[in-house]
GROMACS .gro file of N, CA, C and O in nm:
model
  456
    1UNK      N    1   0.083  -0.119   0.000
    1UNK     CA    2   0.001   0.000   0.000
    1UNK      C    3   0.088   0.126   0.000
    1UNK      O    4   0.058   0.220  -0.073
    2UNK      N    5   0.190   0.122   0.084
    2UNK     CA    6   0.280   0.238   0.090
    2UNK      C    7   0.350   0.260  -0.043
    2UNK      O    8   0.367   0.371  -0.087
    3UNK      N    9   0.389   0.149  -0.110
    3UNK     CA   10   0.456   0.159  -0.238
    3UNK      C   11   0.362   0.220  -0.341
    3UNK      O   12   0.403   0.299  -0.425
    4UNK      N   13   0.235   0.187  -0.333
    4UNK     CA   14   0.136   0.240  -0.426
    4UNK      C   15   0.119   0.390  -0.404
    4UNK      O   16   0.113   0.467  -0.499
    5UNK      N   17   0.115   0.435  -0.280
    5UNK     CA   18   0.101   0.577  -0.249
    5UNK      C   19   0.223   0.655  -0.293
    5UNK      O   20   0.212   0.766  -0.348
    6UNK      N   21   0.342   0.598  -0.275
    6UNK     CA   22   0.465   0.664  -0.318
    6UNK      C   23   0.464   0.677  -0.471
    6UNK      O   24   0.497   0.780  -0.525
    7UNK      N   25   0.423   0.567  -0.538
    7UNK     CA   26   0.420   0.570  -0.685
    7UNK      C   27   0.319   0.673  -0.735
    7UNK      O   28   0.347   0.747  -0.831
    8UNK      N   29   0.202   0.682  -0.672
    8UNK     CA   30   0.102   0.780  -0.711
    8UNK      C   31   0.153   0.923  -0.684
    8UNK      O   32   0.128   1.014  -0.764
    9UNK      N   33   0.220   0.941  -0.571
    9UNK     CA   34   0.275   1.072  -0.540
    9UNK      C   35   0.379   1.115  -0.642
    9UNK      O   36   0.383   1.231  -0.687
   10UNK      N   37   0.464   1.023  -0.680
   10UNK     CA   38   0.566   1.053  -0.783
   10UNK      C   39   0.501   1.085  -0.917
   10UNK      O   40   0.542   1.178  -0.985
   11UNK      N   41   0.398   1.008  -0.952
   11UNK     CA   42   0.330   1.029  -1.079
   11UNK      C   43   0.263   1.166  -1.081
   11UNK      O   44   0.266   1.240  -1.180
   12UNK      N   45   0.202   1.203  -0.968
   12UNK     CA   46   0.135   1.333  -0.957
   12UNK      C   47   0.239   1.445  -0.968
   12UNK      O   48   0.216   1.547  -1.035
   13UNK      N   49   0.353   1.426  -0.902
   13UNK     CA   50   0.458   1.528  -0.908
   13UNK      C   51   0.508   1.546  -1.048
   13UNK      O   52   0.524   1.658  -1.098
   14UNK      N   53   0.536   1.434  -1.117
   14UNK     CA   54   0.585   1.439  -1.256
   14UNK      C   55   0.481   1.506  -1.345
   14UNK      O   56   0.514   1.589  -1.429
   15UNK      N   57   0.355   1.474  -1.322
   15UNK     CA   58   0.250   1.533  -1.405
   15UNK      C   59   0.241   1.684  -1.382
   15UNK      O   60   0.226   1.763  -1.477
   16UNK      N   61   0.250   1.726  -1.256
   16UNK     CA   62   0.242   1.869  -1.227
   16UNK      C   63   0.363   1.943  -1.282
   16UNK      O   64   0.349   2.052  -1.340
   17UNK      N   65   0.481   1.886  -1.264
   17UNK     CA   66   0.602   1.951  -1.316
   17UNK      C   67   0.597   1.956  -1.467
   17UNK      O   68   0.630   2.056  -1.527
   18UNK      N   69   0.556   1.849  -1.527
   18UNK     CA   70   0.545   1.843  -1.674
   18UNK      C   71   0.445   1.944  -1.726
   18UNK      O   72   0.469   2.014  -1.824
   19UNK      N   73   0.333   1.960  -1.661
   19UNK     CA   74   0.235   2.058  -1.702
   19UNK      C   75   0.287   2.200  -1.682
   19UNK      O   76   0.261   2.285  -1.765
   20UNK      N   77   0.359   2.218  -1.576
   20UNK     CA   78   0.411   2.352  -1.545
   20UNK      C   79   0.514   2.393  -1.650
   20UNK      O   80   0.518   2.508  -1.689
   21UNK      N   81   0.593   2.302  -1.700
   21UNK     CA   82   0.693   2.337  -1.801
   21UNK      C   83   0.625   2.369  -1.934
   21UNK      O   84   0.672   2.453  -2.008
   22UNK      N   85   0.518   2.301  -1.964
   22UNK     CA   86   0.450   2.326  -2.091
   22UNK      C   87   0.375   2.460  -2.089
   22UNK      O   88   0.354   2.523  -2.192
   23UNK      N   89   0.334   2.499  -1.971
   23UNK     CA   90   0.255   2.623  -1.958
   23UNK      C   91   0.347   2.742  -1.982
   23UNK      O   92   0.458   2.750  -1.930
   24UNK      N   93   0.302   2.839  -2.058
   24UNK     CA   94   0.380   2.957  -2.088
   24UNK      C   95   0.384   3.046  -1.963
   24UNK      O   96   0.287   3.056  -1.891
   25UNK      N   97   0.498   3.112  -1.939
   25UNK     CA   98   0.504   3.204  -1.826
   25UNK      C   99   0.405   3.318  -1.845
   25UNK      O  100   0.352   3.341  -1.954
   26UNK      N  101   0.381   3.390  -1.736
   26UNK     CA  102   0.281   3.496  -1.737
   26UNK      C  103   0.310   3.603  -1.841
   26UNK      O  104   0.221   3.666  -1.893
   27UNK      N  105   0.436   3.625  -1.874
   27UNK     CA  106   0.472   3.728  -1.969
   27UNK      C  107   0.449   3.681  -2.113
   27UNK      O  108   0.457   3.762  -2.205
   28UNK      N  109   0.428   3.557  -2.132
   28UNK     CA  110   0.410   3.503  -2.265
   28UNK      C  111   0.542   3.459  -2.325
   28UNK      O  112   0.544   3.405  -2.435
   29UNK      N  113   0.653   3.480  -2.256
   29UNK     CA  114   0.785   3.441  -2.305
   29UNK      C  115   0.812   3.298  -2.268
   29UNK      O  116   0.762   3.248  -2.167
   30UNK      N  117   0.893   3.234  -2.349
   30UNK     CA  118   0.931   3.096  -2.319
   30UNK      C  119   1.040   3.097  -2.212
   30UNK      O  120   1.100   3.201  -2.181
   31UNK      N  121   1.066   2.980  -2.156
   31UNK     CA  122   1.171   2.969  -2.055
   31UNK      C  123   1.305   3.011  -2.115
   31UNK      O  124   1.384   3.081  -2.048
   32UNK      N  125   1.331   2.973  -2.237
   32UNK     CA  126   1.453   3.012  -2.303
   32UNK      C  127   1.466   3.161  -2.315
   32UNK      O  128   1.574   3.218  -2.298
   33UNK      N  129   1.358   3.228  -2.349
   33UNK     CA  130   1.358   3.374  -2.361
   33UNK      C  131   1.384   3.438  -2.224
   33UNK      O  132   1.455   3.539  -2.215
   34UNK      N  133   1.327   3.380  -2.119
   34UNK     CA  134   1.354   3.431  -1.984
   34UNK      C  135   1.501   3.415  -1.948
   34UNK      O  136   1.562   3.507  -1.891
   35UNK      N  137   1.558   3.298  -1.981
   35UNK     CA  138   1.697   3.275  -1.951
   35UNK      C  139   1.787   3.369  -2.032
   35UNK      O  140   1.886   3.423  -1.981
   36UNK      N  141   1.752   3.393  -2.157
   36UNK     CA  142   1.828   3.485  -2.239
   36UNK      C  143   1.822   3.628  -2.183
   36UNK      O  144   1.921   3.698  -2.177
   37UNK      N  145   1.702   3.667  -2.141
   37UNK     CA  146   1.687   3.799  -2.078
   37UNK      C  147   1.769   3.813  -1.951
   37UNK      O  148   1.832   3.915  -1.926
   38UNK      N  149   1.767   3.707  -1.872
   38UNK     CA  150   1.845   3.708  -1.747
   38UNK      C  151   1.995   3.714  -1.776
   38UNK      O  152   2.068   3.789  -1.710
   39UNK      N  153   2.039   3.643  -1.878
   39UNK     CA  154   2.180   3.647  -1.917
   39UNK      C  155   2.219   3.786  -1.967
   39UNK      O  156   2.326   3.837  -1.933
   40UNK      N  157   2.133   3.847  -2.046
   40UNK     CA  158   2.160   3.983  -2.094
   40UNK      C  159   2.168   4.083  -1.979
   40UNK      O  160   2.254   4.169  -1.976
   41UNK      N  161   2.074   4.070  -1.885
   41UNK     CA  162   2.074   4.159  -1.770
   41UNK      C  163   2.201   4.141  -1.687
   41UNK      O  164   2.261   4.237  -1.641
   42UNK      N  165   2.240   4.015  -1.668
   42UNK     CA  166   2.364   3.987  -1.593
   42UNK      C  167   2.483   4.049  -1.665
   42UNK      O  168   2.573   4.105  -1.599
   43UNK      N  169   2.487   4.040  -1.798
   43UNK     CA  170   2.595   4.101  -1.872
   43UNK      C  171   2.599   4.251  -1.853
   43UNK      O  172   2.708   4.311  -1.836
   44UNK      N  173   2.482   4.315  -1.857
   44UNK     CA  174   2.476   4.461  -1.837
   44UNK      C  175   2.519   4.498  -1.694
   44UNK      O  176   2.591   4.596  -1.673
   45UNK      N  177   2.475   4.417  -1.599
   45UNK     CA  178   2.511   4.443  -1.457
   45UNK      C  179   2.662   4.433  -1.439
   45UNK      O  180   2.722   4.517  -1.372
   46UNK      N  181   2.722   4.330  -1.498
   46UNK     CA  182   2.868   4.314  -1.487
   46UNK      C  183   2.939   4.429  -1.555
   46UNK      O  184   3.036   4.485  -1.500
   47UNK      N  185   2.890   4.470  -1.669
   47UNK     CA  186   2.951   4.585  -1.741
   47UNK      C  187   2.942   4.710  -1.658
   47UNK      O  188   3.041   4.786  -1.647
   48UNK      N  189   2.824   4.737  -1.600
   48UNK     CA  190   2.807   4.856  -1.517
   48UNK      C  191   2.898   4.853  -1.393
   48UNK      O  192   2.959   4.953  -1.357
   49UNK      N  193   2.905   4.738  -1.330
   49UNK     CA  194   2.988   4.725  -1.210
   49UNK      C  195   3.135   4.744  -1.245
   49UNK      O  196   3.210   4.810  -1.173
   50UNK      N  197   3.178   4.688  -1.358
   50UNK     CA  198   3.315   4.705  -1.401
   50UNK      C  199   3.347   4.850  -1.430
   50UNK      O  200   3.451   4.904  -1.389
   51UNK      N  201   3.254   4.918  -1.496
   51UNK     CA  202   3.273   5.061  -1.527
   51UNK      C  203   3.279   5.145  -1.399
   51UNK      O  204   3.365   5.232  -1.387
   52UNK      N  205   3.193   5.117  -1.305
   52UNK     CA  206   3.193   5.189  -1.176
   52UNK      C  207   3.325   5.164  -1.101
   52UNK      O  208   3.382   5.258  -1.043
   53UNK      N  209   3.371   5.039  -1.103
   53UNK     CA  210   3.497   5.008  -1.036
   53UNK      C  211   3.614   5.082  -1.102
   53UNK      O  212   3.702   5.133  -1.034
   54UNK      N  213   3.613   5.090  -1.235
   54UNK     CA  214   3.719   5.161  -1.304
   54UNK      C  215   3.716   5.311  -1.271
   54UNK      O  216   3.820   5.372  -1.247
   55UNK      N  217   3.595   5.367  -1.265
   55UNK     CA  218   3.583   5.509  -1.227
   55UNK      C  219   3.630   5.533  -1.085
   55UNK      O  220   3.698   5.632  -1.058
   56UNK      N  221   3.591   5.444  -0.994
   56UNK     CA  222   3.633   5.457  -0.855
   56UNK      C  223   3.785   5.446  -0.843
   56UNK      O  224   3.848   5.521  -0.765
   57UNK      N  225   3.845   5.357  -0.919
   57UNK     CA  226   3.991   5.339  -0.917
   57UNK      C  227   4.059   5.463  -0.972
   57UNK      O  228   4.157   5.512  -0.914
   58UNK      N  229   4.006   5.519  -1.083
   58UNK     CA  230   4.064   5.641  -1.139
   58UNK      C  231   4.055   5.756  -1.039
   58UNK      O  232   4.151   5.834  -1.025
   59UNK      N  233   3.943   5.768  -0.974
   59UNK     CA  234   3.927   5.874  -0.874
   59UNK      C  235   4.025   5.857  -0.760
   59UNK      O  236   4.087   5.955  -0.716
   60UNK      N  237   4.041   5.734  -0.714
   60UNK     CA  238   4.136   5.708  -0.604
   60UNK      C  239   4.279   5.741  -0.648
   60UNK      O  240   4.356   5.797  -0.570
   61UNK      N  241   4.313   5.707  -0.773
   61UNK     CA  242   4.447   5.737  -0.824
   61UNK      C  243   4.468   5.889  -0.831
   61UNK      O  244   4.575   5.940  -0.797
   62UNK      N  245   4.366   5.961  -0.878
   62UNK     CA  246   4.376   6.108  -0.883
   62UNK      C  247   4.396   6.167  -0.745
   62UNK      O  248   4.477   6.255  -0.724
   63UNK      N  249   4.317   6.116  -0.650
   63UNK     CA  250   4.327   6.166  -0.513
   63UNK      C  251   4.467   6.136  -0.455
   63UNK      O  252   4.525   6.219  -0.386
   64UNK      N  253   4.518   6.017  -0.483
   64UNK     CA  254   4.652   5.980  -0.435
   64UNK      C  255   4.758   6.068  -0.498
   64UNK      O  256   4.851   6.113  -0.431
   65UNK      N  257   4.744   6.096  -0.629
   65UNK     CA  258   4.840   6.182  -0.696
   65UNK      C  259   4.836   6.322  -0.639
   65UNK      O  260   4.941   6.386  -0.616
   66UNK      N  261   4.715   6.374  -0.615
   66UNK     CA  262   4.703   6.509  -0.556
   66UNK      C  263   4.765   6.513  -0.418
   66UNK      O  264   4.836   6.609  -0.383
   67UNK      N  265   4.739   6.412  -0.337
   67UNK     CA  266   4.794   6.407  -0.201
   67UNK      C  267   4.947   6.399  -0.206
   67UNK      O  268   5.015   6.462  -0.125
   68UNK      N  269   5.000   6.321  -0.300
   68UNK     CA  270   5.145   6.308  -0.312
   68UNK      C  271   5.207   6.440  -0.354
   68UNK      O  272   5.310   6.483  -0.298
   69UNK      N  273   5.145   6.509  -0.448
   69UNK     CA  274   5.195   6.639  -0.494
   69UNK      C  275   5.191   6.739  -0.380
   69UNK      O  276   5.286   6.817  -0.361
   70UNK      N  277   5.084   6.738  -0.304
   70UNK     CA  278   5.073   6.830  -0.190
   70UNK      C  279   5.178   6.802  -0.085
   70UNK      O  280   5.240   6.895  -0.030
   71UNK      N  281   5.203   6.674  -0.058
   71UNK     CA  282   5.304   6.636   0.039
   71UNK      C  283   5.444   6.680  -0.010
   71UNK      O  284   5.526   6.727   0.068
   72UNK      N  285   5.470   6.663  -0.140
   72UNK     CA  286   5.599   6.703  -0.195
   72UNK      C  287   5.616   6.854  -0.184
   72UNK      O  288   5.725   6.902  -0.150
   73UNK      N  289   5.510   6.930  -0.212
   73UNK     CA  290   5.517   7.076  -0.201
   73UNK      C  291   5.542   7.118  -0.057
   73UNK      O  292   5.620   7.208  -0.031
   74UNK      N  293   5.474   7.054   0.035
   74UNK     CA  294   5.493   7.085   0.177
   74UNK      C  295   5.635   7.055   0.220
   74UNK      O  296   5.699   7.135   0.291
   75UNK      N  297   5.687   6.940   0.178
   75UNK     CA  298   5.826   6.904   0.211
   75UNK      C  299   5.923   7.004   0.153
   75UNK      O  300   6.021   7.044   0.219
   76UNK      N  301   5.897   7.047   0.028
   76UNK     CA  302   5.986   7.145  -0.036
   76UNK      C  303   5.984   7.278   0.040
   76UNK      O  304   6.088   7.341   0.061
   77UNK      N  305   5.864   7.321   0.080
   77UNK     CA  306   5.850   7.445   0.155
   77UNK      C  307   5.925   7.436   0.286
   77UNK      O  308   5.995   7.531   0.328
   78UNK      N  309   5.911   7.324   0.355
   78UNK     CA  310   5.978   7.308   0.485
   78UNK      C  311   6.131   7.304   0.467
   78UNK      O  312   6.204   7.359   0.550
   79UNK      N  313   6.175   7.239   0.360
   79UNK     CA  314   6.319   7.235   0.335
   79UNK      C  315   6.371   7.374   0.304
   79UNK      O  316   6.480   7.412   0.351
   80UNK      N  317   6.295   7.451   0.227
   80UNK     CA  318   6.335   7.587   0.197
   80UNK      C  319   6.342   7.672   0.324
   80UNK      O  320   6.438   7.750   0.343
   81UNK      N  321   6.242   7.656   0.410
   81UNK     CA  322   6.241   7.729   0.537
   81UNK      C  323   6.360   7.690   0.625
   81UNK      O  324   6.424   7.774   0.688
   82UNK      N  325   6.390   7.559   0.627
   82UNK     CA  326   6.503   7.511   0.706
   82UNK      C  327   6.634   7.568   0.651
   82UNK      O  328   6.723   7.606   0.729
   83UNK      N  329   6.644   7.574   0.519
   83UNK     CA  330   6.768   7.628   0.458
   83UNK      C  331   6.781   7.777   0.493
   83UNK      O  332   6.892   7.825   0.523
   84UNK      N  333   6.670   7.849   0.488
   84UNK     CA  334   6.672   7.991   0.523
   84UNK      C  335   6.711   8.009   0.671
   84UNK      O  336   6.791   8.097   0.703
   85UNK      N  337   6.656   7.923   0.756
   85UNK     CA  338   6.691   7.931   0.898
   85UNK      C  339   6.840   7.900   0.920
   85UNK      O  340   6.906   7.965   1.001
   86UNK      N  341   6.890   7.801   0.848
   86UNK     CA  342   7.032   7.765   0.860
   86UNK      C  343   7.118   7.881   0.811
   86UNK      O  344   7.224   7.912   0.871
   87UNK      N  345   7.078   7.946   0.703
   87UNK     CA  346   7.152   8.061   0.650
   87UNK      C  347   7.158   8.174   0.752
   87UNK      O  348   7.263   8.234   0.776
   88UNK      N  349   7.043   8.202   0.815
   88UNK     CA  350   7.036   8.307   0.917
   88UNK      C  351   7.122   8.270   1.038
   88UNK      O  352   7.192   8.355   1.094
   89UNK      N  353   7.117   8.142   1.076
   89UNK     CA  354   7.200   8.098   1.189
   89UNK      C  355   7.347   8.112   1.156
   89UNK      O  356   7.428   8.152   1.242
   90UNK      N  357   7.385   8.080   1.033
   90UNK     CA  358   7.527   8.094   0.992
   90UNK      C  359   7.569   8.240   0.994
   90UNK      O  360   7.681   8.274   1.039
   91UNK      N  361   7.480   8.330   0.949
   91UNK     CA  362   7.510   8.474   0.953
   91UNK      C  363   7.530   8.518   1.098
   91UNK      O  364   7.626   8.591   1.128
   92UNK      N  365   7.441   8.475   1.186
   92UNK     CA  366   7.449   8.514   1.326
   92UNK      C  367   7.577   8.460   1.388
   92UNK      O  368   7.645   8.531   1.465
   93UNK      N  369   7.613   8.335   1.354
   93UNK     CA  370   7.732   8.275   1.411
   93UNK      C  371   7.857   8.348   1.358
   93UNK      O  372   7.952   8.373   1.434
   94UNK      N  373   7.854   8.384   1.229
   94UNK     CA  374   7.967   8.458   1.173
   94UNK      C  375   7.981   8.593   1.239
   94UNK      O  376   8.094   8.637   1.273
   95UNK      N  377   7.869   8.661   1.257
   95UNK     CA  378   7.874   8.792   1.321
   95UNK      C  379   7.924   8.781   1.466
   95UNK      O  380   8.006   8.862   1.512
   96UNK      N  381   7.878   8.678   1.537
   96UNK     CA  382   7.921   8.659   1.674
   96UNK      C  383   8.068   8.628   1.680
   96UNK      O  384   8.143   8.679   1.767
   97UNK      N  385   8.116   8.545   1.586
   97UNK     CA  386   8.260   8.511   1.584
   97UNK      C  387   8.343   8.635   1.551
   97UNK      O  388   8.446   8.661   1.615
   98UNK      N  389   8.293   8.711   1.451
   98UNK     CA  390   8.366   8.833   1.415
   98UNK      C  391   8.370   8.930   1.534
   98UNK      O  392   8.475   8.993   1.562
   99UNK      N  393   8.259   8.941   1.602
   99UNK     CA  394   8.255   9.029   1.721
   99UNK      C  395   8.351   8.983   1.827
   99UNK      O  396   8.422   9.063   1.892
  100UNK      N  397   8.357   8.851   1.848
  100UNK     CA  398   8.448   8.796   1.951
  100UNK      C  399   8.593   8.820   1.911
  100UNK      O  400   8.677   8.854   1.995
  101UNK      N  401   8.622   8.804   1.779
  101UNK     CA  402   8.758   8.826   1.733
  101UNK      C  403   8.796   8.970   1.750
  101UNK      O  404   8.906   9.005   1.796
  102UNK      N  405   8.706   9.062   1.713
  102UNK     CA  406   8.734   9.207   1.725
  102UNK      C  407   8.754   9.243   1.873
  102UNK      O  408   8.845   9.321   1.906
  103UNK      N  409   8.668   9.187   1.957
  103UNK     CA  410   8.678   9.216   2.099
  103UNK      C  411   8.812   9.164   2.153
  103UNK      O  412   8.879   9.232   2.232
  104UNK      N  413   8.848   9.042   2.111
  104UNK     CA  414   8.974   8.986   2.157
  104UNK      C  415   9.092   9.068   2.108
  104UNK      O  416   9.190   9.094   2.180
  105UNK      N  417   9.084   9.113   1.982
  105UNK     CA  418   9.193   9.194   1.927
  105UNK      C  419   9.203   9.329   2.001
  105UNK      O  420   9.312   9.379   2.026
  106UNK      N  421   9.087   9.386   2.032
  106UNK     CA  422   9.088   9.512   2.107
  106UNK      C  423   9.150   9.493   2.243
  106UNK      O  424   9.226   9.578   2.291
  107UNK      N  425   9.122   9.380   2.306
  107UNK     CA  426   9.178   9.352   2.437
  107UNK      C  427   9.332   9.337   2.428
  107UNK      O  428   9.407   9.385   2.513
  108UNK      N  429   9.374   9.269   2.323
  108UNK     CA  430   9.518   9.248   2.304
  108UNK      C  431   9.586   9.381   2.278
  108UNK      O  432   9.693   9.412   2.334
  109UNK      N  433   9.525   9.466   2.197
  109UNK     CA  434   9.582   9.596   2.163
  109UNK      C  435   9.588   9.683   2.288
  109UNK      O  436   9.689   9.754   2.312
  110UNK      N  437   9.484   9.677   2.368
  110UNK     CA  438   9.477   9.757   2.491
  110UNK      C  439   9.585   9.713   2.588
  110UNK      O  440   9.652   9.797   2.650
  111UNK      N  441   9.607   9.584   2.599
  111UNK     CA  442   9.708   9.533   2.689
  111UNK      C  443   9.846   9.568   2.638
  111UNK      O  444   9.940   9.592   2.716
  112UNK      N  445   9.857   9.568   2.508
  112UNK     CA  446   9.987   9.598   2.448
  112UNK      C  447  10.024   9.745   2.472
  112UNK      O  448  10.141   9.780   2.487
  113UNK      N  449   9.927   9.833   2.474
  113UNK     CA  450   9.951   9.974   2.494
  113UNK      C  451   9.981  10.005   2.638
  113UNK      O  452  10.037  10.110   2.670
  114UNK      N  453   9.948   9.922   2.729
  114UNK     CA  454   9.969   9.951   2.870
  114UNK      C  455  10.105   9.929   2.907
  114UNK      O  456  10.205   9.915   2.918
   0.00000   0.00000   0.00000
C-alpha cells in the first residue's frame, strides 16, 4: 500500500512539473527567452559594475596623486624654510665670531699699549 502511495505521489509530481513546463510564463515568453533576458541583464550588470569600479579606481588614483603632490610641495617648503633658517643661523654665528675676534683683538691691543 505504501509503495502504491509513493508511486502515485511521484506520478502526480511528474504530471504537475510536466504541465508547469508546458505552460507559458505569465509574460508570454518561453523559458529560453527568460533565460536569455536574465543572461543579458547579468551582462549589463557586470559591465556597469566594471565601469563603476574603473571610475572609482581612477578617482582614487587622482586623489593619491594630488595628495602626493601636496606632500611634496609641503616638504619642499619646509626644506626651503630650514635652509633659510640655517643661512640666518650661519650669519648670526659669523657675526658673533667676528665680534668675539674684534673684541679679543681690542683687548690684546689695549694690553699691548699699557
